[in-house]
Coordinates of C-alpha atoms in Angstrom, one line a residue:
Chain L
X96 CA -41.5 64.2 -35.6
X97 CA -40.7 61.2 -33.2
X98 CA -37.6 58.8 -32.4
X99 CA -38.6 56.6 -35.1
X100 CA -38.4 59.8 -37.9
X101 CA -34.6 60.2 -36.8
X102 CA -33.8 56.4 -36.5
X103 CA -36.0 54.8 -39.3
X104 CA -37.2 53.8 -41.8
X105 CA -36.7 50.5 -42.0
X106 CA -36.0 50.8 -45.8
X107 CA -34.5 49.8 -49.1
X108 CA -32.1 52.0 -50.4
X109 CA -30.8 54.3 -51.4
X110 CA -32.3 57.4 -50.7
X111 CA -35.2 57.8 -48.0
X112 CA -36.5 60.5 -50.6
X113 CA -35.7 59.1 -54.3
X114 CA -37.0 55.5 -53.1
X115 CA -38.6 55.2 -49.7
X116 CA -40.6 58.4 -50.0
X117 CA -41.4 56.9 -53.8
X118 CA -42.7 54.1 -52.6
X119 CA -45.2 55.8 -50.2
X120 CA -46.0 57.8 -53.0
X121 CA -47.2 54.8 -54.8
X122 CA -48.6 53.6 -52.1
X123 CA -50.5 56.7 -51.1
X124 CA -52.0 56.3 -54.9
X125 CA -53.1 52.9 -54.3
X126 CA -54.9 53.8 -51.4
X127 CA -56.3 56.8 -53.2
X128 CA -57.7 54.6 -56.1
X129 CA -59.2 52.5 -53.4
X130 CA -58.9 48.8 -55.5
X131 CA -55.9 46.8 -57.6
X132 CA -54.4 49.6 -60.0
X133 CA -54.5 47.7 -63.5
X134 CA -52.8 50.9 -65.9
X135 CA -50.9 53.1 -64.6
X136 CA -48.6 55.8 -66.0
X137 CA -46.1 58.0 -64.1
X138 CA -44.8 61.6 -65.1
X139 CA -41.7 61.9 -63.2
X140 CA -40.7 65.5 -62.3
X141 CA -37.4 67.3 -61.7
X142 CA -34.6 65.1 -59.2
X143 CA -37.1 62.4 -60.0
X144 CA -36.7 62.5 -63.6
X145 CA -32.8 63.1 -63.8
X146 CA -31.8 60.8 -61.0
X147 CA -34.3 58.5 -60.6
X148 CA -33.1 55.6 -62.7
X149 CA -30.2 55.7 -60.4
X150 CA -32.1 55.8 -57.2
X151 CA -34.8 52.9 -58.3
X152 CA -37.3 55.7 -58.2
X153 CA -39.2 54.2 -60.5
X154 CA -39.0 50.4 -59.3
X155 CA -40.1 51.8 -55.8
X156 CA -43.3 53.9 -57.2
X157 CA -44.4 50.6 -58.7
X158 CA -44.0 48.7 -55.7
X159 CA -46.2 50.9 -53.9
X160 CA -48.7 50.7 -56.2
X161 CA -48.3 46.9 -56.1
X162 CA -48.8 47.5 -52.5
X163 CA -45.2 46.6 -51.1
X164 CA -43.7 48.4 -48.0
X165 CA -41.1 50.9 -48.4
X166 CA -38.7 47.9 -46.1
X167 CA -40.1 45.2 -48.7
X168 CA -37.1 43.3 -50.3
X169 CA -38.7 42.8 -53.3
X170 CA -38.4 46.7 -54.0
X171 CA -35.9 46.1 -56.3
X172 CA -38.3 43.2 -58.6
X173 CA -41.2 45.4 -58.2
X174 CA -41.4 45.1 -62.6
X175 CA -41.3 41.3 -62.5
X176 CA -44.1 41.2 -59.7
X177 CA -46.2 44.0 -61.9
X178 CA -46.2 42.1 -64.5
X179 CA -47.2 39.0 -62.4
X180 CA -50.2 40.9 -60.6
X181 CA -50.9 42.5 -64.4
X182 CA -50.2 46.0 -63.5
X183 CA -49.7 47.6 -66.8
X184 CA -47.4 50.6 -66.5
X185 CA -45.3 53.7 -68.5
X186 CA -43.1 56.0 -67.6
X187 CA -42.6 59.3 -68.8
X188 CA -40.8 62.9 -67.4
X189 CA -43.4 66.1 -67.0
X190 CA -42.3 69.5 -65.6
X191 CA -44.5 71.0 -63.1
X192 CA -44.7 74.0 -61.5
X193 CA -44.3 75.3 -57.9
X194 CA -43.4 71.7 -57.0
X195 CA -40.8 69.9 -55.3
X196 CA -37.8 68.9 -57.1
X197 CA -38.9 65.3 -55.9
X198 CA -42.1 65.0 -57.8
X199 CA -44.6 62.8 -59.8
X200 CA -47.6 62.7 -61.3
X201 CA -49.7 59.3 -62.0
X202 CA -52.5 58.5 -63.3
X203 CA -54.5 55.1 -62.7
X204 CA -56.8 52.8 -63.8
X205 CA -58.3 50.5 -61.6
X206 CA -59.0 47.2 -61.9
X207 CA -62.6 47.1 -62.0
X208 CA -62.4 50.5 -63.5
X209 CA -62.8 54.1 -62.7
X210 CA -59.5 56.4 -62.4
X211 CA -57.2 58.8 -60.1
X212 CA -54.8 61.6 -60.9
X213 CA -52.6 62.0 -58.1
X214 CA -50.1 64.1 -57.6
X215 CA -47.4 63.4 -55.0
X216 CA -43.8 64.9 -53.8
X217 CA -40.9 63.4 -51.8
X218 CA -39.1 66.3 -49.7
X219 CA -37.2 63.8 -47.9
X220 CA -36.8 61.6 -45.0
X221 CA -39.0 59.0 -46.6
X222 CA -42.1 61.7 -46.2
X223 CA -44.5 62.3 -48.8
X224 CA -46.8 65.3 -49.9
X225 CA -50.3 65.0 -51.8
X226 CA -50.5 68.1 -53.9
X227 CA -52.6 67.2 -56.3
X228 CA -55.9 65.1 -56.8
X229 CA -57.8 64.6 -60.1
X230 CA -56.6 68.0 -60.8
X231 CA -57.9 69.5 -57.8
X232 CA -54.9 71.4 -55.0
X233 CA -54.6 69.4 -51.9
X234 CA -51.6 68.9 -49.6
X235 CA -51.7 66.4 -47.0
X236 CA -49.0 64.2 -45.9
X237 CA -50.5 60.2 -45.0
X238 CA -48.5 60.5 -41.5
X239 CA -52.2 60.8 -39.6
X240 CA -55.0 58.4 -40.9
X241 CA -56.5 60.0 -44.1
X242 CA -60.0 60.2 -45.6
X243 CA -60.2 61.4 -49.1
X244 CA -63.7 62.4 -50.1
X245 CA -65.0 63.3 -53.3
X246 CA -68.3 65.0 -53.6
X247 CA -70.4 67.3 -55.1
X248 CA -70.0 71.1 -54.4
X249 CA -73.3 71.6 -52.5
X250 CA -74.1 72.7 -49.0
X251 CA -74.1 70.2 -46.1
X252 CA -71.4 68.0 -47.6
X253 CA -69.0 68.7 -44.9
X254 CA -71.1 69.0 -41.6
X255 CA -72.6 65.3 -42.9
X256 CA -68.9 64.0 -43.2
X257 CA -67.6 65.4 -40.4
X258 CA -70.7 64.6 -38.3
X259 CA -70.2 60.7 -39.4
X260 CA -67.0 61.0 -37.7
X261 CA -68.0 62.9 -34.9
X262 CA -70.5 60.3 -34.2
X263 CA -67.6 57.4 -34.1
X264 CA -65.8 59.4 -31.6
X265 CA -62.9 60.4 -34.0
X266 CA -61.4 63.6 -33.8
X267 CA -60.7 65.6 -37.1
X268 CA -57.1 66.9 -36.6
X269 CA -57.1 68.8 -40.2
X270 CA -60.0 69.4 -42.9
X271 CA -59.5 70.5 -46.5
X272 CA -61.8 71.1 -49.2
X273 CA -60.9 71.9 -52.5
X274 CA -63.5 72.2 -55.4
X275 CA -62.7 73.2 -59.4
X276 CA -65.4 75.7 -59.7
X277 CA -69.0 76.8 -57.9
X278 CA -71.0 73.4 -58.3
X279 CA -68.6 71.6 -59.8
X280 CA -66.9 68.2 -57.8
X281 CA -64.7 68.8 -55.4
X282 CA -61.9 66.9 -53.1
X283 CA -62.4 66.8 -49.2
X284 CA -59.4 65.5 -47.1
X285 CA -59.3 64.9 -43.2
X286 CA -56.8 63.8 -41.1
X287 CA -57.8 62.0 -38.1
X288 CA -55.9 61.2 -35.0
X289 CA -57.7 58.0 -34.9
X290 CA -57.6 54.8 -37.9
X291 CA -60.7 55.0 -39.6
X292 CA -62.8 52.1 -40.2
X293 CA -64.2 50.6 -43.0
X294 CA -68.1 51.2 -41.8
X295 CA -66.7 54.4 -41.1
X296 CA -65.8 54.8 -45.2
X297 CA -69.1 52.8 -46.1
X298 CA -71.2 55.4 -43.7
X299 CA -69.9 58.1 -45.0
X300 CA -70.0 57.5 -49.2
X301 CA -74.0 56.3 -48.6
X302 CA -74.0 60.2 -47.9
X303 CA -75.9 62.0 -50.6
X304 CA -73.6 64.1 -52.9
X305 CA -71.0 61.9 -51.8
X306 CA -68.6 60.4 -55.1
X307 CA -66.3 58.2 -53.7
X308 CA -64.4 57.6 -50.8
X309 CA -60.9 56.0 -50.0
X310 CA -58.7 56.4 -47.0
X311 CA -55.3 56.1 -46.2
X312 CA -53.3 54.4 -43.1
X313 CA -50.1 54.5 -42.3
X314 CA -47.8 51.8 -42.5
X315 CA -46.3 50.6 -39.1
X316 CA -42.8 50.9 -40.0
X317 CA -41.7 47.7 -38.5
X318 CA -43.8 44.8 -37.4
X319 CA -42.5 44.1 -33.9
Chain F
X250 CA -42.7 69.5 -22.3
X251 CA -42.3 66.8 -25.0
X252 CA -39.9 68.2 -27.6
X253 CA -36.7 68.7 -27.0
X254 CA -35.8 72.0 -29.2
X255 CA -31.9 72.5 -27.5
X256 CA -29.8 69.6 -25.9
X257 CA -29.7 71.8 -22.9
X258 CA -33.6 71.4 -22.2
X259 CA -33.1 67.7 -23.3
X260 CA -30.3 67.4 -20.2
X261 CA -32.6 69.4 -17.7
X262 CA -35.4 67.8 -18.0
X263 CA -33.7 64.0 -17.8
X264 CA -32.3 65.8 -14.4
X265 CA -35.6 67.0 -12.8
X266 CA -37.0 63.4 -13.6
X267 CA -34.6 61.8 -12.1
X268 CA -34.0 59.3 -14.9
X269 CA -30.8 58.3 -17.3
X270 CA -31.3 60.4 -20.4
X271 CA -31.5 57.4 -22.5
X272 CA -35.0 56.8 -20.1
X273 CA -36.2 60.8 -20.4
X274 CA -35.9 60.5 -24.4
X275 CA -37.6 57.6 -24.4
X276 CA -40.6 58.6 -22.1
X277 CA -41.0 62.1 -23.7
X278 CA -41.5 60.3 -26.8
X279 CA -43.9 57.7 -25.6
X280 CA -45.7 61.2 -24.6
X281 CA -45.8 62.6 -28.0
X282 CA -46.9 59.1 -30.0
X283 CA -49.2 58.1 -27.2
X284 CA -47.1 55.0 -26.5
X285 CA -46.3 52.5 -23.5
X286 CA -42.5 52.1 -22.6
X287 CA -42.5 48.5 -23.4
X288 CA -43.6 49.7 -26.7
X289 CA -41.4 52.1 -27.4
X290 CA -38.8 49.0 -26.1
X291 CA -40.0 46.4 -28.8
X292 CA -40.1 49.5 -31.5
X293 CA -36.3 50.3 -30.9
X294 CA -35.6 46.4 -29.9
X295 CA -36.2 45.8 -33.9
X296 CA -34.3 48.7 -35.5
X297 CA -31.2 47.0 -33.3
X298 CA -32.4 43.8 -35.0
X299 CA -32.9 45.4 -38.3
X300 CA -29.8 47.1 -38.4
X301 CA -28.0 43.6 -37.5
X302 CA -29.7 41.7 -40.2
X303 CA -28.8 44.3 -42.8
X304 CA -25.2 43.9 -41.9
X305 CA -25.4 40.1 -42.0
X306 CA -27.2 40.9 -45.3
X307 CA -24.1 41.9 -46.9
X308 CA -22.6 40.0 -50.1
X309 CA -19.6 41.3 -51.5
X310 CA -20.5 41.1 -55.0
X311 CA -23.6 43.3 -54.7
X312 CA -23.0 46.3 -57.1
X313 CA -25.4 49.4 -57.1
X314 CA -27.0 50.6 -60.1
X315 CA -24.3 53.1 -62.0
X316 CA -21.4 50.2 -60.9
X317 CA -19.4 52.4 -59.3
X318 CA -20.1 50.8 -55.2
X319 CA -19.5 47.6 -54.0
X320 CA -17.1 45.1 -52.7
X321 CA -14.9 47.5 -50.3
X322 CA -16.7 46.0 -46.9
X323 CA -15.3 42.7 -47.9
X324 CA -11.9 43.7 -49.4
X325 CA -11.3 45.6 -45.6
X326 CA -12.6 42.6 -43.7
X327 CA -10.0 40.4 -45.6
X328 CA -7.8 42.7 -44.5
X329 CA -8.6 43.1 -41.0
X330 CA -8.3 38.7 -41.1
X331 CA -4.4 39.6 -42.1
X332 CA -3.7 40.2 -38.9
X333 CA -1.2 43.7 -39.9
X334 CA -3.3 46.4 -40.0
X335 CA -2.5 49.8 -39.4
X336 CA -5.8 50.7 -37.1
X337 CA -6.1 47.2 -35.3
X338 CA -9.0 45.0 -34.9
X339 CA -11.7 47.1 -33.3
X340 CA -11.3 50.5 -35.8
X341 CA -11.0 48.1 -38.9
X342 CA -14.3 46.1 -37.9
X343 CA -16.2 49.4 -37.8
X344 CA -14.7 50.7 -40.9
X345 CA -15.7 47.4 -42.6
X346 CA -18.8 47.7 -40.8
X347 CA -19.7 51.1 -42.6
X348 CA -18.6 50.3 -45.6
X349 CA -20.7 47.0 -45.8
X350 CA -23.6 49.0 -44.7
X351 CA -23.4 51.8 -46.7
X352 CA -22.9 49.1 -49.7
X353 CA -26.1 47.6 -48.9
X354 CA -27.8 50.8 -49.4
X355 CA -26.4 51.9 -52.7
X356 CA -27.6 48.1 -53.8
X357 CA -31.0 48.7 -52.7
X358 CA -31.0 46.2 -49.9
X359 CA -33.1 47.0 -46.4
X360 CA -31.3 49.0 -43.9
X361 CA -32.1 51.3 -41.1
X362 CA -31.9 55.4 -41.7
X363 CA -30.1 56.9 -39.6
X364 CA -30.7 59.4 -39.5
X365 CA -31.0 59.0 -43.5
X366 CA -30.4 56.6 -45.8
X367 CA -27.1 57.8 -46.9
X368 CA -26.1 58.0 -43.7
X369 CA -27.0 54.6 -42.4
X370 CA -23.4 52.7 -42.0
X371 CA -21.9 55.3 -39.3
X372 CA -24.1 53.9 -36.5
X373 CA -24.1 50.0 -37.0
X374 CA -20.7 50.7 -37.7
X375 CA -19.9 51.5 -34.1
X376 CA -22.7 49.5 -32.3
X377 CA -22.2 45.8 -33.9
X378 CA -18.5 45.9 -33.6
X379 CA -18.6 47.6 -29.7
X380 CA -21.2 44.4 -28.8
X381 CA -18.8 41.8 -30.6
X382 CA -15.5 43.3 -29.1
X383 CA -16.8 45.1 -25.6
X384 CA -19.3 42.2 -24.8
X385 CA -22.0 44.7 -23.9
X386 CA -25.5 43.3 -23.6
X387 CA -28.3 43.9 -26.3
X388 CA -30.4 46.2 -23.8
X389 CA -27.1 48.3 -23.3
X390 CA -27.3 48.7 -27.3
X391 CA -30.7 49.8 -27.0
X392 CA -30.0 52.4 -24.6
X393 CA -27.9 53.7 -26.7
X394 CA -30.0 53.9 -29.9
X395 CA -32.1 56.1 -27.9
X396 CA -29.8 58.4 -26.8
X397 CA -28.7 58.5 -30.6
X398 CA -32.3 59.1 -31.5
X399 CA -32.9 62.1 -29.1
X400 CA -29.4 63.7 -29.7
X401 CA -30.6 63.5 -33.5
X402 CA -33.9 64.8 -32.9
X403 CA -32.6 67.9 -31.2
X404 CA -30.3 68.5 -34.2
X405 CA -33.6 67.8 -36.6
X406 CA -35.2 70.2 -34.7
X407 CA -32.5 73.0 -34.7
X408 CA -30.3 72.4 -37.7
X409 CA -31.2 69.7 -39.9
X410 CA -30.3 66.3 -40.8
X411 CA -31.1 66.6 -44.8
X412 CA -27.9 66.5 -47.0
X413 CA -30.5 68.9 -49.5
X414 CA -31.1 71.5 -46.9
X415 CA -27.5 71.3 -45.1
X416 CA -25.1 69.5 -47.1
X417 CA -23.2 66.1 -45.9
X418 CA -22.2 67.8 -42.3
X419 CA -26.1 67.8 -41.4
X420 CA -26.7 63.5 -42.7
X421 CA -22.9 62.2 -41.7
X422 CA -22.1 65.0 -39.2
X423 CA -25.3 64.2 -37.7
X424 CA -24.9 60.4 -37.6
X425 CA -21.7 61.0 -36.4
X426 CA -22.6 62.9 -33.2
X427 CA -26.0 60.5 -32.6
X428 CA -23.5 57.5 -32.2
X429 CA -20.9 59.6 -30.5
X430 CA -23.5 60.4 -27.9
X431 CA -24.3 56.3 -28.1
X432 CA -21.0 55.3 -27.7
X433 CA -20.2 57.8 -23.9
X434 CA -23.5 55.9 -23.0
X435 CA -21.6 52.7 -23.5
X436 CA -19.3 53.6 -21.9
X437 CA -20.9 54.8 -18.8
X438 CA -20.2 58.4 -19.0
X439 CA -22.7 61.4 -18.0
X440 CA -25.7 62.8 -19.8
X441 CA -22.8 66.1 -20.2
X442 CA -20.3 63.9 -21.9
X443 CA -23.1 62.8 -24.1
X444 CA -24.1 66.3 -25.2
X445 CA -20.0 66.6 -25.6
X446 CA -19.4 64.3 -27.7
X447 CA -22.2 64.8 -30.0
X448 CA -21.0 68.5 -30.1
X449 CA -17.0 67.6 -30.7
X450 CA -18.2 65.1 -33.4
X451 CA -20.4 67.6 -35.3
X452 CA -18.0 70.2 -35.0
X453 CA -15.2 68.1 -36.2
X454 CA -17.4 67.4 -40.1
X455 CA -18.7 71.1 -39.9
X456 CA -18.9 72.5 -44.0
X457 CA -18.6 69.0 -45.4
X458 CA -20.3 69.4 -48.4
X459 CA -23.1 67.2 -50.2
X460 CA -21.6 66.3 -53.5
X461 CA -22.8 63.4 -54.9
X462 CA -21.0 61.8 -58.4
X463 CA -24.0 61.5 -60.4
X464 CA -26.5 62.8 -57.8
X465 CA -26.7 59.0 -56.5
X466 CA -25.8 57.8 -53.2
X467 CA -22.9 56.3 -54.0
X468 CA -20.0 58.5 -54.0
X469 CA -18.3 59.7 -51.9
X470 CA -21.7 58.3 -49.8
X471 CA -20.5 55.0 -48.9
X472 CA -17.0 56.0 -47.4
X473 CA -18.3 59.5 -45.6
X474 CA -20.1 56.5 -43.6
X475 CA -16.2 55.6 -42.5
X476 CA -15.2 59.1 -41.4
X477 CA -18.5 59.2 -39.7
X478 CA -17.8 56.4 -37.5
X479 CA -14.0 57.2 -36.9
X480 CA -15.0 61.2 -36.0
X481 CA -17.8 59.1 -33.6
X482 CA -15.1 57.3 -32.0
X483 CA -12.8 60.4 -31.5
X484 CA -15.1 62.6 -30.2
X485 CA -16.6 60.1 -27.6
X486 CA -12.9 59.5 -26.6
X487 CA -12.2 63.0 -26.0
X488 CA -15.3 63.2 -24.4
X489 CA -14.9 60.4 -21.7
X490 CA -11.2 61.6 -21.5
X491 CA -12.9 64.7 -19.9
X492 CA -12.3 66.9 -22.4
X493 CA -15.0 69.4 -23.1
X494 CA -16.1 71.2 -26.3
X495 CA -15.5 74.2 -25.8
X496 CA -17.9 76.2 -28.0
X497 CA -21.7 74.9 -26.2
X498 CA -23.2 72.1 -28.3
X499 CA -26.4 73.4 -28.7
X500 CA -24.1 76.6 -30.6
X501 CA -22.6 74.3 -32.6
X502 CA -25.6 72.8 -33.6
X503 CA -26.9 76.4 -34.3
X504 CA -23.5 76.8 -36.4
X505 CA -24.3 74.1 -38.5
X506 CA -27.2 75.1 -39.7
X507 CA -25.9 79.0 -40.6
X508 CA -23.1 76.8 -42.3
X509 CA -25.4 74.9 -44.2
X510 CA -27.5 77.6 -45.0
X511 CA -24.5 79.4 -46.4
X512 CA -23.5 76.5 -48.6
X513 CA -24.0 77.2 -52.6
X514 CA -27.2 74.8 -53.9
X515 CA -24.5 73.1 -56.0
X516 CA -22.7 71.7 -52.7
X517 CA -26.4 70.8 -51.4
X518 CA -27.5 67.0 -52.8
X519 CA -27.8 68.6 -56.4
X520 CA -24.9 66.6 -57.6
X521 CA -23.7 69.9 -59.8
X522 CA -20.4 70.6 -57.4
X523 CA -17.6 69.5 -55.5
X524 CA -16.4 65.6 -56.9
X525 CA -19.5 65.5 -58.7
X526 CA -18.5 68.0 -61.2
X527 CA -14.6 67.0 -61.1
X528 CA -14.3 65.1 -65.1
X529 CA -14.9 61.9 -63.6
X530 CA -17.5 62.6 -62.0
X531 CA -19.2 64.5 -65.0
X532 CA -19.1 61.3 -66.3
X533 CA -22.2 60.2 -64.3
X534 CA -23.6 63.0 -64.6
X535 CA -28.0 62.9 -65.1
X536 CA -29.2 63.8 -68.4
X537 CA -30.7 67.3 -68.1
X538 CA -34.6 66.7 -68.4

């Protein structure tokens, strides 16, 4: 937590969870995808199914996944602008368990195909939680630089990622790896202290066993 | 030592450096994000500027989703212009000030959290009006958004400041003791005054409930942001009139959060007690999914 946590987000109401946090959420997605989301459809969960509507949940999860800012006027239009970009989307309600109240769950298409199940909750202040990737448990949060690596299950996955990093001079400050059963794919995430760079990305997905590979930044709150 | 985890440590350690709290806030947190001074400056510098642009923002026939908010910042601004108010010029400028703010939220326009988005009128709603009627000087303003910020972290840290987790007393109580602190910094009082103030104001909204018509931020959202500004105003009064609270703050932020913990979940955000469940409110009420 810092000063900006207590006095921020710059934002567009009303509710730092039900819409800013939303529209991380969507934006965490895009990021996840890794290119211009072309379907998407969202399974809202709990608070964000009953009070959403209200809230402009669902206007602020597409405008994340058009790639807006949670302190982006144009929150509010985020359906006109979808449907200007092409974004395709549907909404729907889900119940989930051991979640947040403040949940969803969306699936993606991308532009250029290829797809992502992600996930996400909103517990408040605007922050967000991954718990969920292509079906696989996670939990990480997008408030330290994020790389999301899907690979094989097979030995030396990890020591070659991290060792890509280690050889950048970037510092790992959390490393999780999920997988859905011996052999099977599975989901790495780390969370560095430093922003990690494109050749960074490239490097690492030329790794063999290596599926894809997205990363997340976060957003400076306000460009001063 | 970076975070501040009792106002008490937050006052001691401003001491030992010999700076002005505002100054000790803002270097301990240029510790803990890695950050310059001027930085941290330019970072608060625009939440002043956001915060002003959202009130100029404002258009009186904005209405939030459910219909229920909009239009009160300009019906008390037209009556402020009468001239025969009961509170006078300054009080009805920041009442106006928090209702237009709090308006622009339920509308889905940009404003500043503070420390959440409900809560986002109470300290615009002292600061703009205090620079148009005191005169005071924009770096005086940004002083005093950091002393807001640190008081506020300390109450993060030790209570909360989510209406979910500690009903309305932990997002308006909250802003209302960040910009009571603000406003003894305006007025040149001591780091002690600060901490009293902040104290007095919290303890002055302690067990006001979170209870949300509809479960939208709406009402009784928009004019808790009123009584947050006026209990700001009071307590920095009493604080710079030398009068103490008596109760240490750092207690009463620990009070606060027993009292929130005690609350029922139906008085916490749920929108299933309180005014949200009086018939009217029912009205509103979400669809069960």
């Amino acid at each position: 937590m810092n000063l900006f946590d207590i006095l921020g987000p710059v934002m567009v109401g009303p509710s730092s969870s039900h819409t800013a946090g939303a529209v991380r959420i969507g934006l965490m997605a895009r990021a996840l995808l890794g290119q211009e989301p072309a379907r998407a459809r969202l399974l809202l969960h709990g608070s964000f199914a009953s009070t959403g509507e209200g809230h402009g949940t669902c206007q602020a999860l597409i405008a994340g996944l058009l790639g807006l800012f949670p302190d982006d006027s144009r929150v509010p239009d985020s359906f006109t602008l979808a449907r200007k970009r092409g974004l395709e989307f549907t909404f729907g309600t889900c119940v989930l368990r051991d979640v947040h109240p403040n949940s969803v769950l969306i699936c993606l298409e991308g532009a250029q195909g290829g797809t992502l199940e992600v996930g996400a909750s909103s517990p408040g202040g605007g922050r967000i939680q991954v718990f969920r990737v292509d079906g696989l448990s996670t939990s990480f949060t997008g408030e330290l630089p994020t790389l999301v690596v899907h690979n094989s299950d097979q030995p030396g996955c990890v020591s070659q990622v991290t060792g890509v990093l280690a050889g950048h001079g970037m510092n790992v400050a959390t490393l999780q790896l999920n997988r859905g059963g011996r052999g099977e794919s599975a989901v790495m995430v780390l969370e560095c202290d430093q922003p990690i760079p494109d050749e960074v990305a490239q490097e690492v997905r030329a790794l063999p066993g290596i599926l894809r590979v997205t990363r997340y930044t976060p957003e400076q709150e306000v460009a001063v | 030592m970076i975070d501040f985890t009792s106002i008490q440590q937050m006052l001691e350690s401003a001491d030992a450096s010999h700076l002005p709290l505002w100054d000790a806030i803002r270097r301990s947190d240029c510790q803990r994000q890695g950050i310059g001074p001027e930085e941290s400056w330019q970072r608060m510098s625009a939440m002043l500027a956001a915060m002003t642009q959202a009130d100029e923002g404002y258009r009186e026939s904005d209405r939030s989703h459910s219909g229920l908010v909009g239009g009160d910042g300009g019906k008390m601004a037209r009556y402020g212009r009468s001239g025969a108010t009961l509170c006078g010029p300054f009080l009805t400028d920041v009442m106006a000030g928090a209702l237009r703010m709090g308006e622009c939220n339920a509308c889905m326009k940009r404003i500043v959290a503070a420390p959440t988005a409900g809560a986002c009128g109470v300290l615009p709603a002292v600061l703009l009006p205090y620079r148009r009627h005191f005169g005071a000087p924009e770096s005086a303003l940004v002083e005093a958004l950091y002393v807001a910020s640190g008081f506020g972290m300390v109450i993060a840290a030790r209570s909360s400041i989510s209406g979910a987790e500690g009903g309305c007393q932990a997002e308006i109580g909250s802003a209302a003791a960040m910009a009571a602190a603000a406003l003894v910094h305006l007025q040149g009082g001591t780091a002690e005054q600060m901490a009293d103030a902040c104290a007095m104001a919290i303890k002055n909204l302690l067990g006001l409930v979170c209870d949300p018509v509809g479960g939208l931020v709406e009402v009784p959202c928009v004019k808790r942001n009123v009584i947050g500004a006026m209990d700001a105003l009071s307590a920095a009064q009493m604080a710079l009139a030398g009068i103490a609270s008596k109760v240490p703050p750092d207690q009463v932020l620990d009070a606060m959060r027993e009292v929130g913990q005690s609350l029922p979940p139906s008085l916490r955000e749920t929108g299933k007690g309180g005014l949200a469940a009086t018939p009217f409110g029912m009205q509103y009420a979400p669809k069960e999914s």
